[in-house]
């Protein structure tokens, strides 16, 4: 399932993503995250990850 989580600040996002369970959930679900109006898209797709 893909969904969006919202964070007001980068610091709030960093605190949340540094928790291992949260990072794993985002990675496995390819969840989108909005941080201060910017949408971040995390993926576990190796083809995309190789291009970065």
Coordinates of C-alpha atoms in Angstrom, one line a residue:
X1 CA 0.0 0.0 0.0
X2 CA 1.3 3.5 -0.9
X3 CA 0.2 6.4 1.3
X4 CA 1.5 9.7 2.4
X5 CA 2.7 10.7 5.8
X6 CA 3.1 14.4 6.6
X7 CA 5.8 16.1 8.6
X8 CA 6.0 19.9 9.3
X9 CA 9.8 20.0 9.5
X10 CA 12.8 18.1 8.3
X11 CA 13.9 17.5 11.9
X12 CA 10.5 15.9 12.7
X13 CA 10.9 13.6 9.7
X14 CA 14.5 12.7 10.6
X15 CA 13.5 11.8 14.1
X16 CA 10.8 9.6 12.9
X17 CA 12.7 7.9 10.0
X18 CA 15.7 7.1 12.3
X19 CA 13.5 4.6 14.2
X20 CA 14.4 1.3 12.5
X21 CA 10.8 0.0 12.3
X22 CA 9.6 3.2 10.6
X23 CA 12.4 3.1 8.1
X24 CA 11.7 -0.6 7.3
X25 CA 8.0 0.1 6.9
X26 CA 8.6 2.9 4.5
X27 CA 11.1 0.9 2.5
X28 CA 8.9 -2.2 2.3
X29 CA 5.7 -0.3 1.4
X30 CA 7.3 2.3 -0.9
X31 CA 5.5 4.9 1.1
X32 CA 5.5 8.5 0.1
X33 CA 6.3 11.2 2.7
X34 CA 5.6 14.9 2.6
X35 CA 8.1 17.1 4.5
X36 CA 7.4 20.8 4.6
X37 CA 5.6 20.6 1.2
X38 CA 8.1 18.4 -0.5
X39 CA 7.1 14.8 -1.4
X40 CA 9.8 12.1 -0.8
X41 CA 9.3 8.8 -2.5
X42 CA 11.2 5.8 -1.0
X43 CA 11.5 2.6 -3.0
X44 CA 13.0 -0.9 -2.7
X45 CA 13.0 -1.3 -6.5
X46 CA 16.7 -2.2 -7.3
X47 CA 16.4 -0.9 -10.9
X48 CA 15.5 2.5 -9.7
X49 CA 17.9 2.5 -6.8
X50 CA 20.8 1.6 -9.2
X51 CA 20.0 4.8 -11.2
X52 CA 20.4 7.1 -8.2

